[in-house]
Amino acid sequence: MNRGDQKLGLWLGLGTAGFYAAANIAGSLLFRDRLPDPLGIHWGPAGVVDGTGSFWLHVIPGSLALLLVTGLLAGIAVASGMQAPGSRWMLAGGIGLGGLLTSMLLAGLVDQMDRAHAMGAPMHLPTLATGAVAGVLWAWACGWLYGPPGPDAAAAVAPRLATDRGGDAVAAASGLTMTVTIRAGRAFSLLLLVPLALLAVVAVAAPPHVLLILIPAALLVFGAFVVCLRGRVVVDPSGIRVYGGGFWRMLATRPAEVRSVEVRDINAMEYGGWGYRVSGHGVGFITGSGPALIVRRKIGMDIIYSVDTVEHAEQLAGLLGGYARLEASGGTGPRR
């Protein structure tokens, strides 16, 4: 496991733990003037308050528990190494459990608002359900994002590809396939929390018919984000393509369509941001600022593929250029 992946795991785990604790503190302070004193801090098997205490007895231990549960499991997962069996799902489990606890703490407050006494107050089920679903979705995304990269055939491509921008027809004639896994930057990943957080906040006061509209909308937004969080750029005898989310095939370009291939650093904002982008500069799958492969086509807009490193971008460019040259010369290399 490389250091970059370790930092990603720590950022996802500890960052989410901090978000949960902050959500509990902010939600409690927001509702404080409408809560009874003493406040319900324990719920029995029936889901109603059966124990009370001070406001801060709810806020401080609850927030510390969220930090401990989520942060501890995330730390163990990261320390065990990304390749260790189950480490990615231990990270996801800690994040999911923290999300469930956060939704329980906030749901327990909602139905205590404007009550004279806390005893017997139930948990607010829409808040509990919405928060739990949002937590599970975010946990799944974190586990998937932190998971080990797919097969990377960069090592199988001859180093000379990096020095031959025009393309290596010899390597192409051998039918090599190269796959590079790419991940979105941290800022883009953090945006995934926004629709889930908004949904959780709205669910506190929204009537059921509004939730029926909001939940599918949030799921669609979540799905779109997941597709753009990670991808696989593949070059083989059929050309180049990217798989959004690792499974959604898009932006395929055949060797016969390639006029030239360029490798350069890009700024995501010049293409309109992250994800599947269409702009005056072309069509692209952008996971952040950094190295990218610019495929200039004979007909149509340029295609931009984000790549993890300049070295991999050079290798992809060399192999794709080789297939394009082989196609132009009427070569008979392997076809799939």
mmCIF file with all atom_site columns, N, CA and C in Angstrom, residues 231-301:
data_model
loop_
_atom_site.group_PDB
_atom_site.id
_atom_site.type_symbol
_atom_site.label_atom_id
_atom_site.label_alt_id
_atom_site.label_comp_id
_atom_site.label_asym_id
_atom_site.label_entity_id
_atom_site.label_seq_id
_atom_site.pdbx_PDB_ins_code
_atom_site.Cartn_x
_atom_site.Cartn_y
_atom_site.Cartn_z
_atom_site.occupancy
_atom_site.B_iso_or_equiv
_atom_site.pdbx_formal_charge
_atom_site.auth_seq_id
_atom_site.auth_comp_id
_atom_site.auth_asym_id
_atom_site.auth_atom_id
_atom_site.pdbx_PDB_model_num
ATOM 1   N N  . GLY A 1 231 ? -12.342 5.687  -12.016 1.00 0.00 ? 231 GLY A N  1
ATOM 2   C CA . GLY A 1 231 ? -12.521 5.146  -13.355 1.00 0.00 ? 231 GLY A CA 1
ATOM 3   C C  . GLY A 1 231 ? -11.330 4.307  -13.777 1.00 0.00 ? 231 GLY A C  1
ATOM 4   N N  . ARG A 1 232 ? -11.479 3.662  -14.926 1.00 0.00 ? 232 ARG A N  1
ATOM 5   C CA . ARG A 1 232 ? -10.389 2.878  -15.520 1.00 0.00 ? 232 ARG A CA 1
ATOM 6   C C  . ARG A 1 232 ? -10.204 3.328  -16.961 1.00 0.00 ? 232 ARG A C  1
ATOM 7   N N  . VAL A 1 233 ? -9.007  3.780  -17.286 1.00 0.00 ? 233 VAL A N  1
ATOM 8   C CA . VAL A 1 233 ? -8.679  4.135  -18.664 1.00 0.00 ? 233 VAL A CA 1
ATOM 9   C C  . VAL A 1 233 ? -7.991  2.930  -19.288 1.00 0.00 ? 233 VAL A C  1
ATOM 10  N N  . VAL A 1 234 ? -8.532  2.459  -20.408 1.00 0.00 ? 234 VAL A N  1
ATOM 11  C CA . VAL A 1 234 ? -8.030  1.243  -21.047 1.00 0.00 ? 234 VAL A CA 1
ATOM 12  C C  . VAL A 1 234 ? -7.618  1.549  -22.482 1.00 0.00 ? 234 VAL A C  1
ATOM 13  N N  . VAL A 1 235 ? -6.426  1.092  -22.853 1.00 0.00 ? 235 VAL A N  1
ATOM 14  C CA . VAL A 1 235 ? -5.970  1.140  -24.246 1.00 0.00 ? 235 VAL A CA 1
ATOM 15  C C  . VAL A 1 235 ? -5.669  -0.283 -24.678 1.00 0.00 ? 235 VAL A C  1
ATOM 16  N N  . ASP A 1 236 ? -6.265  -0.698 -25.777 1.00 0.00 ? 236 ASP A N  1
ATOM 17  C CA . ASP A 1 236 ? -6.026  -2.027 -26.334 1.00 0.00 ? 236 ASP A CA 1
ATOM 18  C C  . ASP A 1 236 ? -6.210  -1.939 -27.848 1.00 0.00 ? 236 ASP A C  1
ATOM 19  N N  . PRO A 1 237 ? -6.160  -3.037 -28.578 1.00 0.00 ? 237 PRO A N  1
ATOM 20  C CA . PRO A 1 237 ? -6.274  -2.946 -30.035 1.00 0.00 ? 237 PRO A CA 1
ATOM 21  C C  . PRO A 1 237 ? -7.547  -2.274 -30.546 1.00 0.00 ? 237 PRO A C  1
ATOM 22  N N  . SER A 1 238 ? -8.597  -2.222 -29.720 1.00 0.00 ? 238 SER A N  1
ATOM 23  C CA . SER A 1 238 ? -9.836  -1.578 -30.176 1.00 0.00 ? 238 SER A CA 1
ATOM 24  C C  . SER A 1 238 ? -9.819  -0.073 -29.954 1.00 0.00 ? 238 SER A C  1
ATOM 25  N N  . GLY A 1 239 ? -8.775  0.467  -29.303 1.00 0.00 ? 239 GLY A N  1
ATOM 26  C CA . GLY A 1 239 ? -8.668  1.902  -29.081 1.00 0.00 ? 239 GLY A CA 1
ATOM 27  C C  . GLY A 1 239 ? -8.565  2.251  -27.612 1.00 0.00 ? 239 GLY A C  1
ATOM 28  N N  . ILE A 1 240 ? -9.123  3.398  -27.251 1.00 0.00 ? 240 ILE A N  1
ATOM 29  C CA . ILE A 1 240 ? -9.080  3.876  -25.871 1.00 0.00 ? 240 ILE A CA 1
ATOM 30  C C  . ILE A 1 240 ? -10.500 4.146  -25.391 1.00 0.00 ? 240 ILE A C  1
ATOM 31  N N  . ARG A 1 241 ? -10.733 3.922  -24.110 1.00 0.00 ? 241 ARG A N  1
ATOM 32  C CA . ARG A 1 241 ? -12.033 4.186  -23.499 1.00 0.00 ? 241 ARG A CA 1
ATOM 33  C C  . ARG A 1 241 ? -11.828 4.330  -21.998 1.00 0.00 ? 241 ARG A C  1
ATOM 34  N N  . VAL A 1 242 ? -12.836 4.859  -21.327 1.00 0.00 ? 242 VAL A N  1
ATOM 35  C CA . VAL A 1 242 ? -12.796 4.973  -19.879 1.00 0.00 ? 242 VAL A CA 1
ATOM 36  C C  . VAL A 1 242 ? -14.059 4.337  -19.322 1.00 0.00 ? 242 VAL A C  1
ATOM 37  N N  . TYR A 1 243 ? -13.915 3.687  -18.178 1.00 0.00 ? 243 TYR A N  1
ATOM 38  C CA . TYR A 1 243 ? -15.051 3.085  -17.489 1.00 0.00 ? 243 TYR A CA 1
ATOM 39  C C  . TYR A 1 243 ? -15.323 3.907  -16.231 1.00 0.00 ? 243 TYR A C  1
ATOM 40  N N  . GLY A 1 244 ? -16.364 4.738  -16.285 1.00 0.00 ? 244 GLY A N  1
ATOM 41  C CA . GLY A 1 244 ? -16.731 5.534  -15.127 1.00 0.00 ? 244 GLY A CA 1
ATOM 42  C C  . GLY A 1 244 ? -17.200 4.644  -13.991 1.00 0.00 ? 244 GLY A C  1
ATOM 43  N N  . GLY A 1 245 ? -16.657 4.881  -12.793 1.00 0.00 ? 245 GLY A N  1
ATOM 44  C CA . GLY A 1 245 ? -16.988 4.025  -11.663 1.00 0.00 ? 245 GLY A CA 1
ATOM 45  C C  . GLY A 1 245 ? -16.380 2.641  -11.782 1.00 0.00 ? 245 GLY A C  1
ATOM 46  N N  . GLY A 1 246 ? -15.592 2.423  -12.833 1.00 0.00 ? 246 GLY A N  1
ATOM 47  C CA . GLY A 1 246 ? -14.996 1.115  -13.057 1.00 0.00 ? 246 GLY A CA 1
ATOM 48  C C  . GLY A 1 246 ? -15.873 0.177  -13.860 1.00 0.00 ? 246 GLY A C  1
ATOM 49  N N  . PHE A 1 247 ? -17.103 0.622  -14.233 1.00 0.00 ? 247 PHE A N  1
ATOM 50  C CA . PHE A 1 247 ? -18.020 -0.299 -14.907 1.00 0.00 ? 247 PHE A CA 1
ATOM 51  C C  . PHE A 1 247 ? -18.792 0.342  -16.066 1.00 0.00 ? 247 PHE A C  1
ATOM 52  N N  . TRP A 1 248 ? -18.907 1.680  -16.112 1.00 0.00 ? 248 TRP A N  1
ATOM 53  C CA . TRP A 1 248 ? -19.731 2.337  -17.119 1.00 0.00 ? 248 TRP A CA 1
ATOM 54  C C  . TRP A 1 248 ? -18.840 2.762  -18.284 1.00 0.00 ? 248 TRP A C  1
ATOM 55  N N  . ARG A 1 249 ? -18.977 2.088  -19.422 1.00 0.00 ? 249 ARG A N  1
ATOM 56  C CA . ARG A 1 249 ? -18.120 2.355  -20.574 1.00 0.00 ? 249 ARG A CA 1
ATOM 57  C C  . ARG A 1 249 ? -18.518 3.672  -21.234 1.00 0.00 ? 249 ARG A C  1
ATOM 58  N N  . MET A 1 250 ? -17.535 4.542  -21.463 1.00 0.00 ? 250 MET A N  1
ATOM 59  C CA . MET A 1 250 ? -17.821 5.831  -22.086 1.00 0.00 ? 250 MET A CA 1
ATOM 60  C C  . MET A 1 250 ? -16.580 6.356  -22.807 1.00 0.00 ? 250 MET A C  1
ATOM 61  N N  . LEU A 1 251 ? -16.801 7.334  -23.669 1.00 0.00 ? 251 LEU A N  1
ATOM 62  C CA . LEU A 1 251 ? -15.738 8.049  -24.383 1.00 0.00 ? 251 LEU A CA 1
ATOM 63  C C  . LEU A 1 251 ? -14.777 7.098  -25.105 1.00 0.00 ? 251 LEU A C  1
ATOM 64  N N  . ALA A 1 252 ? -15.335 6.160  -25.854 1.00 0.00 ? 252 ALA A N  1
ATOM 65  C CA . ALA A 1 252 ? -14.504 5.228  -26.621 1.00 0.00 ? 252 ALA A CA 1
ATOM 66  C C  . ALA A 1 252 ? -14.040 5.885  -27.920 1.00 0.00 ? 252 ALA A C  1
ATOM 67  N N  . THR A 1 253 ? -12.769 5.710  -28.251 1.00 0.00 ? 253 THR A N  1
ATOM 68  C CA . THR A 1 253 ? -12.193 6.241  -29.489 1.00 0.00 ? 253 THR A CA 1
ATOM 69  C C  . THR A 1 253 ? -11.408 5.135  -30.178 1.00 0.00 ? 253 THR A C  1
ATOM 70  N N  . ARG A 1 254 ? -11.732 4.851  -31.435 1.00 0.00 ? 254 ARG A N  1
ATOM 71  C CA . ARG A 1 254 ? -11.037 3.806  -32.186 1.00 0.00 ? 254 ARG A CA 1
ATOM 72  C C  . ARG A 1 254 ? -9.715  4.343  -32.747 1.00 0.00 ? 254 ARG A C  1
ATOM 73  N N  . PRO A 1 255 ? -8.730  3.465  -32.965 1.00 0.00 ? 255 PRO A N  1
ATOM 74  C CA . PRO A 1 255 ? -7.447  3.920  -33.518 1.00 0.00 ? 255 PRO A CA 1
ATOM 75  C C  . PRO A 1 255 ? -7.594  4.684  -34.831 1.00 0.00 ? 255 PRO A C  1
ATOM 76  N N  . ALA A 1 256 ? -8.548  4.272  -35.674 1.00 0.00 ? 256 ALA A N  1
ATOM 77  C CA . ALA A 1 256 ? -8.726  4.933  -36.966 1.00 0.00 ? 256 ALA A CA 1
ATOM 78  C C  . ALA A 1 256 ? -9.195  6.378  -36.815 1.00 0.00 ? 256 ALA A C  1
ATOM 79  N N  . GLU A 1 257 ? -9.759  6.727  -35.653 1.00 0.00 ? 257 GLU A N  1
ATOM 80  C CA . GLU A 1 257 ? -10.256 8.091  -35.425 1.00 0.00 ? 257 GLU A CA 1
ATOM 81  C C  . GLU A 1 257 ? -9.177  9.027  -34.904 1.00 0.00 ? 257 GLU A C  1
ATOM 82  N N  . VAL A 1 258 ? -8.039  8.481  -34.467 1.00 0.00 ? 258 VAL A N  1
ATOM 83  C CA . VAL A 1 258 ? -7.016  9.277  -33.788 1.00 0.00 ? 258 VAL A CA 1
ATOM 84  C C  . VAL A 1 258 ? -6.158  10.038 -34.795 1.00 0.00 ? 258 VAL A C  1
ATOM 85  N N  . ARG A 1 259 ? -6.102  11.364 -34.627 1.00 0.00 ? 259 ARG A N  1
ATOM 86  C CA . ARG A 1 259 ? -5.199  12.189 -35.437 1.00 0.00 ? 259 ARG A CA 1
ATOM 87  C C  . ARG A 1 259 ? -3.872  12.392 -34.715 1.00 0.00 ? 259 ARG A C  1
ATOM 88  N N  . SER A 1 260 ? -3.922  12.677 -33.408 1.00 0.00 ? 260 SER A N  1
ATOM 89  C CA . SER A 1 260 ? -2.707  12.824 -32.611 1.00 0.00 ? 260 SER A CA 1
ATOM 90  C C  . SER A 1 260 ? -3.058  12.643 -31.140 1.00 0.00 ? 260 SER A C  1
ATOM 91  N N  . VAL A 1 261 ? -2.021  12.412 -30.337 1.00 0.00 ? 261 VAL A N  1
ATOM 92  C CA . VAL A 1 261 ? -2.197  12.212 -28.900 1.00 0.00 ? 261 VAL A CA 1
ATOM 93  C C  . VAL A 1 261 ? -1.222  13.125 -28.168 1.00 0.00 ? 261 VAL A C  1
ATOM 94  N N  . GLU A 1 262 ? -1.725  13.825 -27.170 1.00 0.00 ? 262 GLU A N  1
ATOM 95  C CA . GLU A 1 262 ? -0.891  14.752 -26.402 1.00 0.00 ? 262 GLU A CA 1
ATOM 96  C C  . GLU A 1 262 ? -1.025  14.455 -24.916 1.00 0.00 ? 262 GLU A C  1
ATOM 97  N N  . VAL A 1 263 ? 0.082   14.566 -24.202 1.00 0.00 ? 263 VAL A N  1
ATOM 98  C CA . VAL A 1 263 ? 0.081   14.430 -22.744 1.00 0.00 ? 263 VAL A CA 1
ATOM 99  C C  . VAL A 1 263 ? 0.428   15.783 -22.144 1.00 0.00 ? 263 VAL A C  1
ATOM 100 N N  . ARG A 1 264 ? -0.400  16.260 -21.240 1.00 0.00 ? 264 ARG A N  1
ATOM 101 C CA . ARG A 1 264 ? -0.087  17.516 -20.554 1.00 0.00 ? 264 ARG A CA 1
ATOM 102 C C  . ARG A 1 264 ? -0.884  17.626 -19.266 1.00 0.00 ? 264 ARG A C  1
ATOM 103 N N  . ASP A 1 265 ? -0.433  18.511 -18.388 1.00 0.00 ? 265 ASP A N  1
ATOM 104 C CA . ASP A 1 265 ? -1.169  18.803 -17.160 1.00 0.00 ? 265 ASP A CA 1
ATOM 105 C C  . ASP A 1 265 ? -2.344  19.716 -17.493 1.00 0.00 ? 265 ASP A C  1
ATOM 106 N N  . ILE A 1 266 ? -3.480  19.437 -16.894 1.00 0.00 ? 266 ILE A N  1
ATOM 107 C CA . ILE A 1 266 ? -4.662  20.262 -17.127 1.00 0.00 ? 266 ILE A CA 1
ATOM 108 C C  . ILE A 1 266 ? -5.169  20.835 -15.809 1.00 0.00 ? 266 ILE A C  1
ATOM 109 N N  . ASN A 1 267 ? -5.929  21.900 -15.921 1.00 0.00 ? 267 ASN A N  1
ATOM 110 C CA . ASN A 1 267 ? -6.667  22.455 -14.793 1.00 0.00 ? 267 ASN A CA 1
ATOM 111 C C  . ASN A 1 267 ? -8.124  22.049 -14.982 1.00 0.00 ? 267 ASN A C  1
ATOM 112 N N  . ALA A 1 268 ? -8.687  21.349 -14.000 1.00 0.00 ? 268 ALA A N  1
ATOM 113 C CA . ALA A 1 268 ? -10.051 20.830 -14.151 1.00 0.00 ? 268 ALA A CA 1
ATOM 114 C C  . ALA A 1 268 ? -11.048 21.930 -14.493 1.00 0.00 ? 268 ALA A C  1
ATOM 115 N N  . MET A 1 269 ? -10.819 23.136 -13.979 1.00 0.00 ? 269 MET A N  1
ATOM 116 C CA . MET A 1 269 ? -11.783 24.210 -14.189 1.00 0.00 ? 269 MET A CA 1
ATOM 117 C C  . MET A 1 269 ? -11.822 24.692 -15.637 1.00 0.00 ? 269 MET A C  1
ATOM 118 N N  . GLU A 1 270 ? -10.757 24.470 -16.405 1.00 0.00 ? 270 GLU A N  1
ATOM 119 C CA . GLU A 1 270 ? -10.811 24.890 -17.807 1.00 0.00 ? 270 GLU A CA 1
ATOM 120 C C  . GLU A 1 270 ? -11.774 24.014 -18.602 1.00 0.00 ? 270 GLU A C  1
ATOM 121 N N  . TYR A 1 271 ? -12.140 22.868 -18.032 1.00 0.00 ? 271 TYR A N  1
ATOM 122 C CA . TYR A 1 271 ? -13.125 21.993 -18.670 1.00 0.00 ? 271 TYR A CA 1
ATOM 123 C C  . TYR A 1 271 ? -14.466 22.031 -17.939 1.00 0.00 ? 271 TYR A C  1
ATOM 124 N N  . GLY A 1 272 ? -14.593 22.931 -16.978 1.00 0.00 ? 272 GLY A N  1
ATOM 125 C CA . GLY A 1 272 ? -15.864 23.085 -16.278 1.00 0.00 ? 272 GLY A CA 1
ATOM 126 C C  . GLY A 1 272 ? -15.969 22.310 -14.983 1.00 0.00 ? 272 GLY A C  1
ATOM 127 N N  . GLY A 1 273 ? -14.857 21.735 -14.499 1.00 0.00 ? 273 GLY A N  1
ATOM 128 C CA . GLY A 1 273 ? -14.899 21.025 -13.218 1.00 0.00 ? 273 GLY A CA 1
ATOM 129 C C  . GLY A 1 273 ? -14.608 19.547 -13.367 1.00 0.00 ? 273 GLY A C  1
ATOM 130 N N  . TRP A 1 274 ? -15.154 18.764 -12.423 1.00 0.00 ? 274 TRP A N  1
ATOM 131 C CA . TRP A 1 274 ? -14.884 17.334 -12.365 1.00 0.00 ? 274 TRP A CA 1
ATOM 132 C C  . TRP A 1 274 ? -16.032 16.534 -12.971 1.00 0.00 ? 274 TRP A C  1
ATOM 133 N N  . GLY A 1 275 ? -15.719 15.291 -13.348 1.00 0.00 ? 275 GLY A N  1
ATOM 134 C CA . GLY A 1 275 ? -16.746 14.387 -13.853 1.00 0.00 ? 275 GLY A CA 1
ATOM 135 C C  . GLY A 1 275 ? -16.758 14.327 -15.368 1.00 0.00 ? 275 GLY A C  1
ATOM 136 N N  . TYR A 1 276 ? -17.903 13.940 -15.917 1.00 0.00 ? 276 TYR A N  1
ATOM 137 C CA . TYR A 1 276 ? -18.079 13.898 -17.374 1.00 0.00 ? 276 TYR A CA 1
ATOM 138 C C  . TYR A 1 276 ? -18.369 15.320 -17.835 1.00 0.00 ? 276 TYR A C  1
ATOM 139 N N  . ARG A 1 277 ? -17.455 15.897 -18.584 1.00 0.00 ? 277 ARG A N  1
ATOM 140 C CA . ARG A 1 277 ? -17.568 17.313 -18.929 1.00 0.00 ? 277 ARG A CA 1
ATOM 141 C C  . ARG A 1 277 ? -17.606 17.516 -20.441 1.00 0.00 ? 277 ARG A C  1
ATOM 142 N N  . VAL A 1 278 ? -18.429 18.469 -20.864 1.00 0.00 ? 278 VAL A N  1
ATOM 143 C CA . VAL A 1 278 ? -18.489 18.891 -22.266 1.00 0.00 ? 278 VAL A CA 1
ATOM 144 C C  . VAL A 1 278 ? -18.255 20.395 -22.286 1.00 0.00 ? 278 VAL A C  1
ATOM 145 N N  . SER A 1 279 ? -17.238 20.826 -23.015 1.00 0.00 ? 279 SER A N  1
ATOM 146 C CA . SER A 1 279 ? -16.906 22.249 -23.066 1.00 0.00 ? 279 SER A CA 1
ATOM 147 C C  . SER A 1 279 ? -16.360 22.584 -24.444 1.00 0.00 ? 279 SER A C  1
ATOM 148 N N  . GLY A 1 280 ? -15.983 23.840 -24.616 1.00 0.00 ? 280 GLY A N  1
ATOM 149 C CA . GLY A 1 280 ? -15.402 24.255 -25.882 1.00 0.00 ? 280 GLY A CA 1
ATOM 150 C C  . GLY A 1 280 ? -14.058 23.611 -26.151 1.00 0.00 ? 280 GLY A C  1
ATOM 151 N N  . HIS A 1 281 ? -13.433 23.057 -25.098 1.00 0.00 ? 281 HIS A N  1
ATOM 152 C CA . HIS A 1 281 ? -12.134 22.400 -25.261 1.00 0.00 ? 281 HIS A CA 1
ATOM 153 C C  . HIS A 1 281 ? -12.271 20.931 -25.659 1.00 0.00 ? 281 HIS A C  1
ATOM 154 N N  . GLY A 1 282 ? -13.470 20.384 -25.553 1.00 0.00 ? 282 GLY A N  1
ATOM 155 C CA . GLY A 1 282 ? -13.670 18.984 -25.888 1.00 0.00 ? 282 GLY A CA 1
ATOM 156 C C  . GLY A 1 282 ? -14.571 18.289 -24.879 1.00 0.00 ? 282 GLY A C  1
ATOM 157 N N  . VAL A 1 283 ? -14.599 16.968 -24.973 1.00 0.00 ? 283 VAL A N  1
ATOM 158 C CA . VAL A 1 283 ? -15.387 16.138 -24.064 1.00 0.00 ? 283 VAL A CA 1
ATOM 159 C C  . VAL A 1 283 ? -14.403 15.345 -23.210 1.00 0.00 ? 283 VAL A C  1
ATOM 160 N N  . GLY A 1 284 ? -14.648 15.278 -21.909 1.00 0.00 ? 284 GLY A N  1
ATOM 161 C CA . GLY A 1 284 ? -13.662 14.608 -21.073 1.00 0.00 ? 284 GLY A CA 1
ATOM 162 C C  . GLY A 1 284 ? -14.240 13.909 -19.865 1.00 0.00 ? 284 GLY A C  1
ATOM 163 N N  . PHE A 1 285 ? -13.439 12.989 -19.335 1.00 0.00 ? 285 PHE A N  1
ATOM 164 C CA . PHE A 1 285 ? -13.698 12.359 -18.036 1.00 0.00 ? 285 PHE A CA 1
ATOM 165 C C  . PHE A 1 285 ? -12.610 12.886 -17.118 1.00 0.00 ? 285 PHE A C  1
ATOM 166 N N  . ILE A 1 286 ? -12.978 13.853 -16.276 1.00 0.00 ? 286 ILE A N  1
ATOM 167 C CA . ILE A 1 286 ? -12.004 14.609 -15.489 1.00 0.00 ? 286 ILE A CA 1
ATOM 168 C C  . ILE A 1 286 ? -12.145 14.248 -14.017 1.00 0.00 ? 286 ILE A C  1
ATOM 169 N N  . THR A 1 287 ? -11.069 13.765 -13.425 1.00 0.00 ? 287 THR A N  1
ATOM 170 C CA . THR A 1 287 ? -11.096 13.447 -11.993 1.00 0.00 ? 287 THR A CA 1
ATOM 171 C C  . THR A 1 287 ? -10.315 14.462 -11.169 1.00 0.00 ? 287 THR A C  1
ATOM 172 N N  . GLY A 1 288 ? -9.861  15.533 -11.805 1.00 0.00 ? 288 GLY A N  1
ATOM 173 C CA . GLY A 1 288 ? -9.144  16.568 -11.075 1.00 0.00 ? 288 GLY A CA 1
ATOM 174 C C  . GLY A 1 288 ? -8.053  17.183 -11.929 1.00 0.00 ? 288 GLY A C  1
ATOM 175 N N  . SER A 1 289 ? -7.422  18.212 -11.405 1.00 0.00 ? 289 SER A N  1
ATOM 176 C CA . SER A 1 289 ? -6.306  18.832 -12.108 1.00 0.00 ? 289 SER A CA 1
ATOM 177 C C  . SER A 1 289 ? -5.094  17.910 -12.045 1.00 0.00 ? 289 SER A C  1
ATOM 178 N N  . GLY A 1 290 ? -4.308  17.899 -13.130 1.00 0.00 ? 290 GLY A N  1
ATOM 179 C CA . GLY A 1 290 ? -3.142  17.032 -13.169 1.00 0.00 ? 290 GLY A CA 1
ATOM 180 C C  . GLY A 1 290 ? -2.929  16.461 -14.553 1.00 0.00 ? 290 GLY A C  1
ATOM 181 N N  . PRO A 1 291 ? -2.160  15.368 -14.657 1.00 0.00 ? 291 PRO A N  1
ATOM 182 C CA . PRO A 1 291 ? -1.855  14.803 -15.973 1.00 0.00 ? 291 PRO A CA 1
ATOM 183 C C  . PRO A 1 291 ? -3.097  14.282 -16.680 1.00 0.00 ? 291 PRO A C  1
ATOM 184 N N  . ALA A 1 292 ? -3.108  14.448 -17.984 1.00 0.00 ? 292 ALA A N  1
ATOM 185 C CA . ALA A 1 292 ? -4.240  13.978 -18.784 1.00 0.00 ? 292 ALA A CA 1
ATOM 186 C C  . ALA A 1 292 ? -3.765  13.622 -20.178 1.00 0.00 ? 292 ALA A C  1
ATOM 187 N N  . LEU A 1 293 ? -4.550  12.801 -20.826 1.00 0.00 ? 293 LEU A N  1
ATOM 188 C CA . LEU A 1 293 ? -4.304  12.383 -22.202 1.00 0.00 ? 293 LEU A CA 1
ATOM 189 C C  . LEU A 1 293 ? -5.293  13.134 -23.084 1.00 0.00 ? 293 LEU A C  1
ATOM 190 N N  . ILE A 1 294 ? -4.788  13.910 -24.035 1.00 0.00 ? 294 ILE A N  1
ATOM 191 C CA . ILE A 1 294 ? -5.640  14.654 -24.962 1.00 0.00 ? 294 ILE A CA 1
ATOM 192 C C  . ILE A 1 294 ? -5.606  13.922 -26.300 1.00 0.00 ? 294 ILE A C  1
ATOM 193 N N  . VAL A 1 295 ? -6.720  13.323 -26.673 1.00 0.00 ? 295 VAL A N  1
ATOM 194 C CA . VAL A 1 295 ? -6.806  12.588 -27.941 1.00 0.00 ? 295 VAL A CA 1
ATOM 195 C C  . VAL A 1 295 ? -7.501  13.487 -28.958 1.00 0.00 ? 295 VAL A C  1
ATOM 196 N N  . ARG A 1 296 ? -6.741  13.913 -29.961 1.00 0.00 ? 296 ARG A N  1
ATOM 197 C CA . ARG A 1 296 ? -7.302  14.759 -31.015 1.00 0.00 ? 296 ARG A CA 1
ATOM 198 C C  . ARG A 1 296 ? -7.777  13.851 -32.146 1.00 0.00 ? 296 ARG A C  1
ATOM 199 N N  . ARG A 1 297 ? -9.061  13.977 -32.451 1.00 0.00 ? 297 ARG A N  1
ATOM 200 C CA . ARG A 1 297 ? -9.661  13.091 -33.447 1.00 0.00 ? 297 ARG A CA 1
ATOM 201 C C  . ARG A 1 297 ? -9.673  13.738 -34.831 1.00 0.00 ? 297 ARG A C  1
ATOM 202 N N  . LYS A 1 298 ? -9.718  12.903 -35.846 1.00 0.00 ? 298 LYS A N  1
ATOM 203 C CA . LYS A 1 298 ? -9.765  13.402 -37.217 1.00 0.00 ? 298 LYS A CA 1
ATOM 204 C C  . LYS A 1 298 ? -11.073 14.135 -37.481 1.00 0.00 ? 298 LYS A C  1
ATOM 205 N N  . ILE A 1 299 ? -12.145 13.637 -36.899 1.00 0.00 ? 299 ILE A N  1
ATOM 206 C CA . ILE A 1 299 ? -13.456 14.280 -37.012 1.00 0.00 ? 299 ILE A CA 1
ATOM 207 C C  . ILE A 1 299 ? -14.075 14.320 -35.619 1.00 0.00 ? 299 ILE A C  1
ATOM 208 N N  . GLY A 1 300 ? -14.549 15.484 -35.217 1.00 0.00 ? 300 GLY A N  1
ATOM 209 C CA . GLY A 1 300 ? -15.195 15.587 -33.919 1.00 0.00 ? 300 GLY A CA 1
ATOM 210 C C  . GLY A 1 300 ? -14.312 16.269 -32.885 1.00 0.00 ? 300 GLY A C  1
ATOM 211 N N  . MET A 1 301 ? -14.867 16.430 -31.696 1.00 0.00 ? 301 MET A N  1
ATOM 212 C CA . MET A 1 301 ? -14.183 17.140 -30.619 1.00 0.00 ? 301 MET A CA 1
ATOM 213 C C  . MET A 1 301 ? -13.056 16.298 -30.029 1.00 0.00 ? 301 MET A C  1
#
